[in-house]
Structures are given as C-alpha cells and as structure tokens.
Amino acid sequence: MRGERVGRAGRVAALGCALVLVAATAACTGGDEAGDDAGGPAAPVRTGPAPTAAGDPPVVELLSAGAEPRATLRLTPETGASTSTRVGLDQRLVSDGTPTTVPSLTMTVTTTVDGVDGTRLDLGQSFTDVAAGGEGSGAGTRAAVEALDGADGRVGLGTDGVVLSASLGLPEDVEPAVRRTVDGLRDQVLALTPVLPSEPVGEGASWSVTSVVVVGGVTVDQTTTYTLDTIADGDYVVDYVLDQEYRPGEVGRVTLTQGTASASGRLEGSLGSVVPRRAVGSTSSTVGYRVGGAVTLVESSVRVELTAS
C-alpha cells in the first residue's frame, strides 16, 4: 500500500512539475487606424473564428488603440541576427497541503534568424548550460535536463509573434513524460515573444489573444491581455496578464479533473529581435488529479526571468 501511495504521489508530482514549467507566460503556439481620441478606446476588432482546438490560429482582439502616434507593430529582425539569453525558473509545488521540493532550473538559449520569407521568420535555437539547482533534483528532472542540454530546435514564427511551427531534436528513446517536460522548457522561451495586433497602436494600447494550447499533455484554453506601456524607436515595454483553464482529460496514468492558472509579467525588447532583452513573470495554478480512486489537489507557482547576454 505504501508503495502505491509513493507511486501515485510521484506520478502526480511529475505531471505537476511539467505543468508548472510551462504555465508561466504561455501565450500561444496591417489595418486601418482605429479611434480618433488620443488614448481613447477603439471598437473591438477580432480576426478569425474563435479557436477550439490546439493548432487553431489564435484570435487577436484590439481593446484600445492607445495614444497617438500609432503604428503597426511587427518583428523586423535581419537574417543572421543571433541573440543569446539566460533563462531562470524558480518553482514551488504544494500537493494536498504538503510542500514538494522542486529544483530551480537555468539554461542558455541562443536564437538565430536563419531566414525571412515575407511574414514568416525561420529560426534556429540551441539550448546549452541547462542545469537543475538546489534540492529536489530527482531522476525525472535530471533526465529532462540531460535531454535538453545541447539540443537544437527549429521554429517558424510570424512577424506578428505567433508561433507557426516548432520542433525539437531529441533522442527517440526519450520517455514521454521527459519529452513533455523538455517541450515545456522550450515553450517557456517561445511564449516570451509578445503576439502583436494587426491594427496600428500607440502607448497605452491593449489587446487580447485567445488560444488553445497543450500544456504537459493537457489541453488548455487561455487568454492573454497585453498592454503597451512604451514604444520608441522600435523599443517596447509590454505588460501582460494571462488566464488559463485546463480541460479535464487523461495524461498517462493520471486523470486531470480540474485546473486553472493565472500569470502576469513584463516584457522589454526591440522589434528588431525575436526575443525580449528582459522578461519577468510569475504564475500560480491549482490543478486536481485522480490516480486510481484518490484525488490530489496541487497548487504551484513559478517565477521566470530572462535576460539577454
């Protein structure tokens, strides 16, 4: 009986770690100028049908056009441009009121623009110096760190910040749970690029992005609201707020019964780069799991920080 309890706790903790790793800042996978009054709200503008499944294009809704002057924001990196960033993740996990030690994670991500084709950017990414620090570095975390360290990825990114495609070269024998965790680490970096509206906007503008994503094998409905704090010579400061709702379903030997998450943070960068110079964010989530006949409630929080080197 004790072995079953330990095994159940381990499976729930492993899935909890995978979810908390990718919940923070997950954002996704030209137009006529709107509004006449500086800082006044624009009529809401939606593009495309509401997403219902992972892979559907996100829906962007302009909430306020912001102050004059306004411009259509798009990423404009040049082919060959390369950015190296250091990413740190600090996590906390509580299962049925009992804290679970979760290691902090750090990694260096180098993103290179391999090509620009119209509104599509083809990117290469490499992950190095991946390390788990502090206590709690169990076998699952070590396996995920070892699988990601030295891995290379390919990303198709729209100039509006929407991820069009993403792949990561991993050994074929990597276990599914480890692969989900590794994908989550990679998604952390992709999610730190803001999705941009198609309409011209100025300081104070706000817009929402509704999407369906897969987090640790779980389908999640989410809405991210961005607010443009400042924009000058292509340099931006954007604040964001994220709300997520997890759809119940089976993940391996665990059944997710309920789940919600919320996040907030700030992105500072340049439209000439696909990765912000600095990003900070924090997320909290509450998720319920059923393993066999027992239900476990997991509360988690994570803080992510990215700094260009």
PDB file of C-alpha atoms in Angstrom:
ATOM      1  CA  MET A   1       0.000   0.000   0.000  1.00  0.00           C
ATOM      2  CA  ARG A   2       2.797   2.395   0.873  1.00  0.00           C
ATOM      3  CA  GLY A   3       4.434   1.675  -2.482  1.00  0.00           C
ATOM      4  CA  GLU A   4       1.203   2.547  -4.292  1.00  0.00           C
ATOM      5  CA  ARG A   5       0.920   5.834  -2.371  1.00  0.00           C
ATOM      6  CA  VAL A   6       4.511   6.709  -3.185  1.00  0.00           C
ATOM      7  CA  GLY A   7       3.999   5.799  -6.848  1.00  0.00           C
ATOM      8  CA  ARG A   8       0.811   7.862  -7.052  1.00  0.00           C
ATOM      9  CA  ALA A   9       2.492  10.858  -5.423  1.00  0.00           C
ATOM     10  CA  GLY A  10       5.413  10.557  -7.775  1.00  0.00           C
ATOM     11  CA  ARG A  11       3.220  10.499 -10.890  1.00  0.00           C
ATOM     12  CA  VAL A  12       1.189  13.480  -9.693  1.00  0.00           C
ATOM     13  CA  ALA A  13       4.316  15.440  -8.726  1.00  0.00           C
ATOM     14  CA  ALA A  14       5.936  14.691 -12.087  1.00  0.00           C
ATOM     15  CA  LEU A  15       2.907  15.940 -14.017  1.00  0.00           C
ATOM     16  CA  GLY A  16       2.602  18.904 -11.682  1.00  0.00           C
ATOM     17  CA  CYS A  17       6.193  19.878 -12.410  1.00  0.00           C
ATOM     18  CA  ALA A  18       5.588  19.610 -16.156  1.00  0.00           C
ATOM     19  CA  LEU A  19       2.519  21.843 -15.931  1.00  0.00           C
ATOM     20  CA  VAL A  20       4.095  24.471 -13.698  1.00  0.00           C
ATOM     21  CA  LEU A  21       7.105  24.661 -16.010  1.00  0.00           C
ATOM     22  CA  VAL A  22       5.029  25.694 -18.980  1.00  0.00           C
ATOM     23  CA  ALA A  23       2.127  27.554 -17.422  1.00  0.00           C
ATOM     24  CA  ALA A  24       4.021  30.800 -16.904  1.00  0.00           C
ATOM     25  CA  THR A  25       3.699  33.237 -19.784  1.00  0.00           C
ATOM     26  CA  ALA A  26       2.382  30.695 -22.238  1.00  0.00           C
ATOM     27  CA  ALA A  27       0.986  32.904 -24.997  1.00  0.00           C
ATOM     28  CA  CYS A  28       0.400  30.557 -27.963  1.00  0.00           C
ATOM     29  CA  THR A  29       1.631  28.402 -30.138  1.00  0.00           C
ATOM     30  CA  GLY A  30      -1.679  45.951 -41.166  1.00  0.00           C
ATOM     31  CA  GLY A  31      -5.079  47.584 -40.631  1.00  0.00           C
ATOM     32  CA  ASP A  32      -6.893  50.875 -40.694  1.00  0.00           C
ATOM     33  CA  GLU A  33      -6.198  53.229 -37.852  1.00  0.00           C
ATOM     34  CA  ALA A  34      -8.949  52.992 -35.224  1.00  0.00           C
ATOM     35  CA  GLY A  35     -10.189  55.704 -32.864  1.00  0.00           C
ATOM     36  CA  ASP A  36      -9.767  59.465 -33.104  1.00  0.00           C
ATOM     37  CA  ASP A  37      -9.185  60.489 -29.482  1.00  0.00           C
ATOM     38  CA  ALA A  38      -5.684  60.064 -28.086  1.00  0.00           C
ATOM     39  CA  GLY A  39      -5.813  57.189 -25.615  1.00  0.00           C
ATOM     40  CA  GLY A  40      -9.464  56.532 -26.383  1.00  0.00           C
ATOM     41  CA  PRO A  41     -10.765  53.005 -26.872  1.00  0.00           C
ATOM     42  CA  ALA A  42     -11.126  51.530 -30.327  1.00  0.00           C
ATOM     43  CA  ALA A  43     -14.051  49.390 -31.357  1.00  0.00           C
ATOM     44  CA  PRO A  44     -13.072  45.774 -30.581  1.00  0.00           C
ATOM     45  CA  VAL A  45     -11.539  44.087 -33.616  1.00  0.00           C
ATOM     46  CA  ARG A  46     -11.375  40.286 -33.845  1.00  0.00           C
ATOM     47  CA  THR A  47      -9.544  38.348 -36.525  1.00  0.00           C
ATOM     48  CA  GLY A  48     -10.660  34.834 -37.441  1.00  0.00           C
ATOM     49  CA  PRO A  49     -13.005  32.312 -35.777  1.00  0.00           C
ATOM     50  CA  ALA A  50     -12.613  31.515 -32.078  1.00  0.00           C
ATOM     51  CA  PRO A  51     -10.065  28.713 -31.568  1.00  0.00           C
ATOM     52  CA  THR A  52     -11.499  25.430 -30.279  1.00  0.00           C
ATOM     53  CA  ALA A  53      -8.540  23.055 -30.597  1.00  0.00           C
ATOM     54  CA  ALA A  54      -4.773  23.193 -30.223  1.00  0.00           C
ATOM     55  CA  GLY A  55      -3.270  24.289 -33.524  1.00  0.00           C
ATOM     56  CA  ASP A  56      -6.125  26.652 -34.390  1.00  0.00           C
ATOM     57  CA  PRO A  57      -4.865  30.186 -35.113  1.00  0.00           C
ATOM     58  CA  PRO A  58      -5.137  32.469 -32.075  1.00  0.00           C
ATOM     59  CA  VAL A  59      -7.755  35.221 -32.136  1.00  0.00           C
ATOM     60  CA  VAL A  60      -6.468  38.757 -31.535  1.00  0.00           C
ATOM     61  CA  GLU A  61      -8.933  41.383 -30.310  1.00  0.00           C
ATOM     62  CA  LEU A  62      -7.927  45.040 -30.140  1.00  0.00           C
ATOM     63  CA  LEU A  63      -9.312  46.535 -26.930  1.00  0.00           C
ATOM     64  CA  SER A  64      -7.826  50.041 -27.143  1.00  0.00           C
ATOM     65  CA  ALA A  65      -5.709  51.656 -29.867  1.00  0.00           C
ATOM     66  CA  GLY A  66      -3.810  53.819 -27.380  1.00  0.00           C
ATOM     67  CA  ALA A  67      -2.456  57.303 -27.860  1.00  0.00           C
ATOM     68  CA  GLU A  68      -1.107  58.985 -30.985  1.00  0.00           C
ATOM     69  CA  PRO A  69       1.230  58.466 -32.737  1.00  0.00           C
ATOM     70  CA  ARG A  70       0.234  54.925 -33.687  1.00  0.00           C
ATOM     71  CA  ALA A  71       1.953  52.357 -35.854  1.00  0.00           C
ATOM     72  CA  THR A  72       1.515  48.728 -36.869  1.00  0.00           C
ATOM     73  CA  LEU A  73       3.973  46.708 -34.781  1.00  0.00           C
ATOM     74  CA  ARG A  74       5.837  43.844 -36.451  1.00  0.00           C
ATOM     75  CA  LEU A  75       9.051  41.973 -35.713  1.00  0.00           C
ATOM     76  CA  THR A  76      11.810  43.081 -38.099  1.00  0.00           C
ATOM     77  CA  PRO A  77      14.979  41.036 -37.394  1.00  0.00           C
ATOM     78  CA  GLU A  78      17.553  40.586 -40.139  1.00  0.00           C
ATOM     79  CA  THR A  79      18.721  37.224 -41.455  1.00  0.00           C
ATOM     80  CA  GLY A  80      21.719  36.078 -39.458  1.00  0.00           C
ATOM     81  CA  ALA A  81      20.793  38.009 -36.314  1.00  0.00           C
ATOM     82  CA  SER A  82      21.536  35.988 -33.181  1.00  0.00           C
ATOM     83  CA  THR A  83      20.516  36.519 -29.558  1.00  0.00           C
ATOM     84  CA  SER A  84      21.775  34.623 -26.526  1.00  0.00           C
ATOM     85  CA  THR A  85      19.613  34.727 -23.403  1.00  0.00           C
ATOM     86  CA  ARG A  86      19.821  33.259 -19.939  1.00  0.00           C
ATOM     87  CA  VAL A  87      16.559  31.855 -18.596  1.00  0.00           C
ATOM     88  CA  GLY A  88      15.901  31.073 -14.940  1.00  0.00           C
ATOM     89  CA  LEU A  89      12.902  29.278 -13.422  1.00  0.00           C
ATOM     90  CA  ASP A  90      12.112  29.178  -9.694  1.00  0.00           C
ATOM     91  CA  GLN A  91       9.264  26.863  -8.735  1.00  0.00           C
ATOM     92  CA  ARG A  92       7.119  25.918  -5.751  1.00  0.00           C
ATOM     93  CA  LEU A  93       4.764  22.934  -5.576  1.00  0.00           C
ATOM     94  CA  VAL A  94       2.251  22.020  -2.838  1.00  0.00           C
ATOM     95  CA  SER A  95       0.391  18.691  -3.059  1.00  0.00           C
ATOM     96  CA  ASP A  96      -2.640  18.351  -0.752  1.00  0.00           C
ATOM     97  CA  GLY A  97      -1.125  20.940   1.550  1.00  0.00           C
ATOM     98  CA  THR A  98       2.317  19.302   1.647  1.00  0.00           C
ATOM     99  CA  PRO A  99       5.195  21.211   0.003  1.00  0.00           C
ATOM    100  CA  THR A 100       7.173  19.277  -2.611  1.00  0.00           C
ATOM    101  CA  THR A 101      10.763  20.293  -3.270  1.00  0.00           C
ATOM    102  CA  VAL A 102      11.183  21.359  -6.887  1.00  0.00           C
ATOM    103  CA  PRO A 103      14.600  22.332  -8.277  1.00  0.00           C
ATOM    104  CA  SER A 104      15.294  25.697  -9.818  1.00  0.00           C
ATOM    105  CA  LEU A 105      16.280  25.493 -13.486  1.00  0.00           C
ATOM    106  CA  THR A 106      18.594  27.641 -15.599  1.00  0.00           C
ATOM    107  CA  MET A 107      19.592  27.465 -19.255  1.00  0.00           C
ATOM    108  CA  THR A 108      21.148  29.494 -22.048  1.00  0.00           C
ATOM    109  CA  VAL A 109      19.110  29.756 -25.250  1.00  0.00           C
ATOM    110  CA  THR A 110      20.674  31.008 -28.466  1.00  0.00           C
ATOM    111  CA  THR A 111      18.158  32.055 -31.143  1.00  0.00           C
ATOM    112  CA  THR A 112      19.320  32.700 -34.719  1.00  0.00           C
ATOM    113  CA  VAL A 113      17.285  34.085 -37.610  1.00  0.00           C
ATOM    114  CA  ASP A 114      18.050  31.657 -40.448  1.00  0.00           C
ATOM    115  CA  GLY A 115      15.690  33.235 -42.960  1.00  0.00           C
ATOM    116  CA  VAL A 116      12.972  35.811 -43.547  1.00  0.00           C
ATOM    117  CA  ASP A 117      10.215  34.977 -46.028  1.00  0.00           C
ATOM    118  CA  GLY A 118       7.547  37.652 -46.141  1.00  0.00           C
ATOM    119  CA  THR A 119       5.747  37.489 -42.820  1.00  0.00           C
ATOM    120  CA  ARG A 120       7.477  34.271 -41.709  1.00  0.00           C
ATOM    121  CA  LEU A 121      10.713  34.069 -39.740  1.00  0.00           C
ATOM    122  CA  ASP A 122      12.642  30.775 -39.734  1.00  0.00           C
ATOM    123  CA  LEU A 123      14.590  30.405 -36.512  1.00  0.00           C
ATOM    124  CA  GLY A 124      17.167  28.033 -35.142  1.00  0.00           C
ATOM    125  CA  GLN A 125      17.548  27.538 -31.400  1.00  0.00           C
ATOM    126  CA  SER A 126      20.189  25.817 -29.286  1.00  0.00           C
ATOM    127  CA  PHE A 127      19.967  25.020 -25.581  1.00  0.00           C
ATOM    128  CA  THR A 128      23.155  24.891 -23.523  1.00  0.00           C
ATOM    129  CA  ASP A 129      24.283  25.140 -19.895  1.00  0.00           C
ATOM    130  CA  VAL A 130      20.990  23.588 -18.750  1.00  0.00           C
ATOM    131  CA  ALA A 131      21.168  22.892 -15.024  1.00  0.00           C
ATOM    132  CA  ALA A 132      18.907  21.984 -12.111  1.00  0.00           C
ATOM    133  CA  GLY A 133      19.909  23.707  -8.899  1.00  0.00           C
ATOM    134  CA  GLY A 134      19.046  23.323  -5.241  1.00  0.00           C
ATOM    135  CA  GLU A 135      17.327  20.351  -3.691  1.00  0.00           C
ATOM    136  CA  GLY A 136      14.756  18.119  -5.309  1.00  0.00           C
ATOM    137  CA  SER A 137      16.715  17.225  -8.441  1.00  0.00           C
ATOM    138  CA  GLY A 138      15.144  13.792  -8.847  1.00  0.00           C
ATOM    139  CA  ALA A 139      15.644  11.309 -11.635  1.00  0.00           C
ATOM    140  CA  GLY A 140      12.872  12.778 -13.794  1.00  0.00           C
ATOM    141  CA  THR A 141      14.281  16.297 -13.598  1.00  0.00           C
ATOM    142  CA  ARG A 142      17.818  15.111 -14.273  1.00  0.00           C
ATOM    143  CA  ALA A 143      16.607  13.177 -17.327  1.00  0.00           C
ATOM    144  CA  ALA A 144      14.806  16.246 -18.670  1.00  0.00           C
ATOM    145  CA  VAL A 145      17.844  18.449 -18.107  1.00  0.00           C
ATOM    146  CA  GLU A 146      20.157  15.953 -19.792  1.00  0.00           C
ATOM    147  CA  ALA A 147      17.782  15.610 -22.763  1.00  0.00           C
ATOM    148  CA  LEU A 148      17.511  19.361 -23.299  1.00  0.00           C
ATOM    149  CA  ASP A 149      21.159  20.293 -22.747  1.00  0.00           C
ATOM    150  CA  GLY A 150      22.784  20.522 -26.171  1.00  0.00           C
ATOM    151  CA  ALA A 151      19.503  20.075 -28.081  1.00  0.00           C
ATOM    152  CA  ASP A 152      18.706  22.085 -31.212  1.00  0.00           C
ATOM    153  CA  GLY A 153      15.274  23.314 -32.271  1.00  0.00           C
ATOM    154  CA  ARG A 154      13.551  24.785 -35.308  1.00  0.00           C
ATOM    155  CA  VAL A 155      10.834  27.437 -35.057  1.00  0.00           C
ATOM    156  CA  GLY A 156       8.601  29.126 -37.615  1.00  0.00           C
ATOM    157  CA  LEU A 157       7.471  32.470 -36.223  1.00  0.00           C
ATOM    158  CA  GLY A 158       5.172  35.054 -37.772  1.00  0.00           C
ATOM    159  CA  THR A 159       6.303  38.661 -37.753  1.00  0.00           C
ATOM    160  CA  ASP A 160       3.229  39.192 -35.548  1.00  0.00           C
ATOM    161  CA  GLY A 161       4.782  36.932 -32.880  1.00  0.00           C
ATOM    162  CA  VAL A 162       2.524  33.917 -33.488  1.00  0.00           C
ATOM    163  CA  VAL A 163       4.331  30.572 -33.395  1.00  0.00           C
ATOM    164  CA  LEU A 164       3.608  28.794 -36.705  1.00  0.00           C
ATOM    165  CA  SER A 165       5.639  25.638 -36.118  1.00  0.00           C
ATOM    166  CA  ALA A 166       8.141  24.272 -33.623  1.00  0.00           C
ATOM    167  CA  SER A 167      10.236  21.130 -33.372  1.00  0.00           C
ATOM    168  CA  LEU A 168      12.985  19.964 -31.062  1.00  0.00           C
ATOM    169  CA  GLY A 169      15.576  17.315 -31.852  1.00  0.00           C
ATOM    170  CA  LEU A 170      15.510  14.736 -29.052  1.00  0.00           C
ATOM    171  CA  PRO A 171      16.636  11.102 -28.933  1.00  0.00           C
ATOM    172  CA  GLU A 172      13.884   8.675 -29.968  1.00  0.00           C
ATOM    173  CA  ASP A 173      14.150   6.757 -26.683  1.00  0.00           C
ATOM    174  CA  VAL A 174      13.276   9.778 -24.511  1.00  0.00           C
ATOM    175  CA  GLU A 175      10.363   8.862 -22.235  1.00  0.00           C
ATOM    176  CA  PRO A 176       7.043  10.659 -22.949  1.00  0.00           C
ATOM    177  CA  ALA A 177       6.979  12.359 -19.534  1.00  0.00           C
ATOM    178  CA  VAL A 178      10.507  13.688 -20.043  1.00  0.00           C
ATOM    179  CA  ARG A 179       9.666  14.806 -23.580  1.00  0.00           C
ATOM    180  CA  ARG A 180       6.652  16.774 -22.258  1.00  0.00           C
ATOM    181  CA  THR A 181       8.830  18.483 -19.674  1.00  0.00           C
ATOM    182  CA  VAL A 182      11.518  19.306 -22.242  1.00  0.00           C
ATOM    183  CA  ASP A 183       8.906  20.673 -24.652  1.00  0.00           C
ATOM    184  CA  GLY A 184       7.610  22.788 -21.793  1.00  0.00           C
ATOM    185  CA  LEU A 185      11.025  24.284 -21.148  1.00  0.00           C
ATOM    186  CA  ARG A 186      11.332  25.183 -24.824  1.00  0.00           C
ATOM    187  CA  ASP A 187       7.810  26.647 -24.836  1.00  0.00           C
ATOM    188  CA  GLN A 188       8.788  28.941 -21.958  1.00  0.00           C
ATOM    189  CA  VAL A 189      11.160  30.761 -24.279  1.00  0.00           C
ATOM    190  CA  LEU A 190       8.757  30.882 -27.243  1.00  0.00           C
ATOM    191  CA  ALA A 191       5.994  32.301 -25.048  1.00  0.00           C
ATOM    192  CA  LEU A 192       8.093  35.317 -24.108  1.00  0.00           C
ATOM    193  CA  THR A 193       7.670  36.868 -27.557  1.00  0.00           C
ATOM    194  CA  PRO A 194       4.515  39.035 -27.479  1.00  0.00           C
ATOM    195  CA  VAL A 195       1.764  38.423 -30.047  1.00  0.00           C
ATOM    196  CA  LEU A 196       1.084  41.708 -31.857  1.00  0.00           C
ATOM    197  CA  PRO A 197      -2.208  43.141 -33.191  1.00  0.00           C
ATOM    198  CA  SER A 198      -2.742  43.892 -36.872  1.00  0.00           C
ATOM    199  CA  GLU A 199      -4.071  47.413 -36.213  1.00  0.00           C
ATOM    200  CA  PRO A 200      -1.897  50.492 -35.590  1.00  0.00           C
ATOM    201  CA  VAL A 201      -1.406  51.089 -31.870  1.00  0.00           C
ATOM    202  CA  GLY A 202       0.267  53.610 -29.584  1.00  0.00           C
ATOM    203  CA  GLU A 203       1.286  53.850 -25.955  1.00  0.00           C
ATOM    204  CA  GLY A 204      -1.475  52.662 -23.658  1.00  0.00           C
ATOM    205  CA  ALA A 205      -2.936  50.291 -26.265  1.00  0.00           C
ATOM    206  CA  SER A 206      -4.256  46.939 -25.120  1.00  0.00           C
ATOM    207  CA  TRP A 207      -5.270  43.768 -26.925  1.00  0.00           C
ATOM    208  CA  SER A 208      -6.210  40.201 -26.038  1.00  0.00           C
ATOM    209  CA  VAL A 209      -5.057  36.935 -27.587  1.00  0.00           C
ATOM    210  CA  THR A 210      -7.296  33.873 -27.211  1.00  0.00           C
ATOM    211  CA  SER A 211      -5.780  30.484 -27.994  1.00  0.00           C
ATOM    212  CA  VAL A 212      -5.831  26.760 -27.235  1.00  0.00           C
ATOM    213  CA  VAL A 213      -2.520  25.170 -26.267  1.00  0.00           C
ATOM    214  CA  VAL A 214      -1.265  21.842 -24.973  1.00  0.00           C
ATOM    215  CA  VAL A 215       0.488  22.075 -21.587  1.00  0.00           C
ATOM    216  CA  GLY A 216       2.207  18.912 -20.357  1.00  0.00           C
ATOM    217  CA  GLY A 217      -0.167  16.811 -22.436  1.00  0.00           C
ATOM    218  CA  VAL A 218      -3.251  18.714 -21.199  1.00  0.00           C
ATOM    219  CA  THR A 219      -5.424  20.912 -23.458  1.00  0.00           C
ATOM    220  CA  VAL A 220      -5.689  24.449 -22.095  1.00  0.00           C
ATOM    221  CA  ASP A 221      -7.952  27.362 -23.068  1.00  0.00           C
ATOM    222  CA  GLN A 222      -6.185  30.650 -22.431  1.00  0.00           C
ATOM    223  CA  THR A 223      -6.468  34.386 -22.911  1.00  0.00           C
ATOM    224  CA  THR A 224      -3.520  36.774 -22.690  1.00  0.00           C
ATOM    225  CA  THR A 225      -4.107  40.513 -22.416  1.00  0.00           C
ATOM    226  CA  TYR A 226      -1.211  42.774 -23.414  1.00  0.00           C
ATOM    227  CA  THR A 227      -0.791  46.462 -22.604  1.00  0.00           C
ATOM    228  CA  LEU A 228       1.760  48.573 -24.461  1.00  0.00           C
ATOM    229  CA  ASP A 229       3.446  50.681 -21.782  1.00  0.00           C
ATOM    230  CA  THR A 230       6.013  52.414 -24.014  1.00  0.00           C
ATOM    231  CA  ILE A 231       7.215  52.269 -27.628  1.00  0.00           C
ATOM    232  CA  ALA A 232      10.088  54.380 -29.011  1.00  0.00           C
ATOM    233  CA  ASP A 233      12.354  53.717 -31.999  1.00  0.00           C
ATOM    234  CA  GLY A 234      11.201  50.099 -32.065  1.00  0.00           C
ATOM    235  CA  ASP A 235      11.951  49.516 -28.376  1.00  0.00           C
ATOM    236  CA  TYR A 236       8.917  48.354 -26.420  1.00  0.00           C
ATOM    237  CA  VAL A 237       7.783  47.654 -22.879  1.00  0.00           C
ATOM    238  CA  VAL A 238       4.711  45.417 -22.708  1.00  0.00           C
ATOM    239  CA  ASP A 239       2.821  44.190 -19.642  1.00  0.00           C
ATOM    240  CA  TYR A 240       0.738  41.028 -19.843  1.00  0.00           C
ATOM    241  CA  VAL A 241      -1.900  39.162 -17.841  1.00  0.00           C
ATOM    242  CA  LEU A 242      -2.700  35.522 -18.593  1.00  0.00           C
ATOM    243  CA  ASP A 243      -5.697  33.375 -17.611  1.00  0.00           C
ATOM    244  CA  GLN A 244      -5.850  29.626 -18.283  1.00  0.00           C
ATOM    245  CA  GLU A 245      -8.449  26.902 -17.833  1.00  0.00           C
ATOM    246  CA  TYR A 246      -7.382  23.263 -18.157  1.00  0.00           C
ATOM    247  CA  ARG A 247      -9.715  20.804 -19.857  1.00  0.00           C
ATOM    248  CA  PRO A 248     -10.257  17.538 -17.936  1.00  0.00           C
ATOM    249  CA  GLY A 249      -8.592  14.522 -19.522  1.00  0.00           C
ATOM    250  CA  GLU A 250      -6.192  11.609 -19.274  1.00  0.00           C
ATOM    251  CA  VAL A 251      -2.443  12.231 -19.153  1.00  0.00           C
ATOM    252  CA  GLY A 252      -0.540   8.960 -18.951  1.00  0.00           C
ATOM    253  CA  ARG A 253      -1.767   7.165 -15.820  1.00  0.00           C
ATOM    254  CA  VAL A 254      -3.199  10.347 -14.297  1.00  0.00           C
ATOM    255  CA  THR A 255      -6.628  11.938 -14.828  1.00  0.00           C
ATOM    256  CA  LEU A 256      -6.789  15.715 -14.641  1.00  0.00           C
ATOM    257  CA  THR A 257     -10.151  16.678 -13.135  1.00  0.00           C
ATOM    258  CA  GLN A 258      -9.857  20.466 -12.972  1.00  0.00           C
ATOM    259  CA  GLY A 259      -7.318  23.224 -13.322  1.00  0.00           C
ATOM    260  CA  THR A 260      -6.863  26.974 -13.556  1.00  0.00           C
ATOM    261  CA  ALA A 261      -3.826  29.251 -13.759  1.00  0.00           C
ATOM    262  CA  SER A 262      -3.118  32.969 -13.847  1.00  0.00           C
ATOM    263  CA  ALA A 263       0.048  34.894 -14.655  1.00  0.00           C
ATOM    264  CA  SER A 264       1.386  38.396 -15.070  1.00  0.00           C
ATOM    265  CA  GLY A 265       4.657  39.948 -16.106  1.00  0.00           C
ATOM    266  CA  ARG A 266       6.597  42.483 -18.162  1.00  0.00           C
ATOM    267  CA  LEU A 267       8.456  42.165 -21.463  1.00  0.00           C
ATOM    268  CA  GLU A 268      11.158  44.622 -22.552  1.00  0.00           C
ATOM    269  CA  GLY A 269      12.647  44.303 -26.013  1.00  0.00           C
ATOM    270  CA  SER A 270      13.090  45.532 -29.557  1.00  0.00           C
ATOM    271  CA  LEU A 271      11.059  44.816 -32.674  1.00  0.00           C
ATOM    272  CA  GLY A 272      14.400  44.119 -34.339  1.00  0.00           C
ATOM    273  CA  SER A 273      14.822  40.977 -32.211  1.00  0.00           C
ATOM    274  CA  VAL A 274      12.571  37.936 -31.784  1.00  0.00           C
ATOM    275  CA  VAL A 275      13.456  37.507 -28.095  1.00  0.00           C
ATOM    276  CA  PRO A 276      12.977  40.244 -25.452  1.00  0.00           C
ATOM    277  CA  ARG A 277      16.073  41.721 -23.818  1.00  0.00           C
ATOM    278  CA  ARG A 278      14.471  41.161 -20.444  1.00  0.00           C
ATOM    279  CA  ALA A 279      11.346  39.380 -19.272  1.00  0.00           C
ATOM    280  CA  VAL A 280       9.980  38.686 -15.812  1.00  0.00           C
ATOM    281  CA  GLY A 281       6.777  36.893 -14.915  1.00  0.00           C
ATOM    282  CA  SER A 282       5.059  34.851 -12.243  1.00  0.00           C
ATOM    283  CA  THR A 283       2.328  32.232 -12.404  1.00  0.00           C
ATOM    284  CA  SER A 284       0.094  30.482  -9.893  1.00  0.00           C
ATOM    285  CA  SER A 285      -2.078  27.456 -10.641  1.00  0.00           C
ATOM    286  CA  THR A 286      -4.412  24.998  -8.935  1.00  0.00           C
ATOM    287  CA  VAL A 287      -4.900  21.584 -10.525  1.00  0.00           C
ATOM    288  CA  GLY A 288      -6.829  18.495  -9.398  1.00  0.00           C
ATOM    289  CA  TYR A 289      -5.729  14.951 -10.347  1.00  0.00           C
ATOM    290  CA  ARG A 290      -7.222  11.499  -9.911  1.00  0.00           C
ATOM    291  CA  VAL A 291      -4.947   8.459  -9.721  1.00  0.00           C
ATOM    292  CA  GLY A 292      -6.945   5.288  -9.137  1.00  0.00           C
ATOM    293  CA  GLY A 293      -9.666   6.315  -6.692  1.00  0.00           C
ATOM    294  CA  ALA A 294      -7.732   9.077  -4.974  1.00  0.00           C
ATOM    295  CA  VAL A 295      -7.903  12.778  -5.844  1.00  0.00           C
ATOM    296  CA  THR A 296      -4.965  15.112  -5.230  1.00  0.00           C
ATOM    297  CA  LEU A 297      -5.028  18.903  -5.354  1.00  0.00           C
ATOM    298  CA  VAL A 298      -1.750  20.516  -6.460  1.00  0.00           C
ATOM    299  CA  GLU A 299      -1.043  24.237  -6.031  1.00  0.00           C
ATOM    300  CA  SER A 300       2.006  25.602  -7.787  1.00  0.00           C
ATOM    301  CA  SER A 301       3.802  28.831  -8.512  1.00  0.00           C
ATOM    302  CA  VAL A 302       6.696  29.663 -10.789  1.00  0.00           C
ATOM    303  CA  ARG A 303       8.761  32.758 -11.484  1.00  0.00           C
ATOM    304  CA  VAL A 304      10.573  33.068 -14.806  1.00  0.00           C
ATOM    305  CA  GLU A 305      13.262  35.594 -15.666  1.00  0.00           C
ATOM    306  CA  LEU A 306      15.036  36.071 -18.981  1.00  0.00           C
ATOM    307  CA  THR A 307      17.995  38.344 -19.612  1.00  0.00           C
ATOM    308  CA  ALA A 308      19.853  38.832 -22.877  1.00  0.00           C
ATOM    309  CA  SER A 309      23.573  38.351 -22.543  1.00  0.00           C
TER     310      SER A 309
END
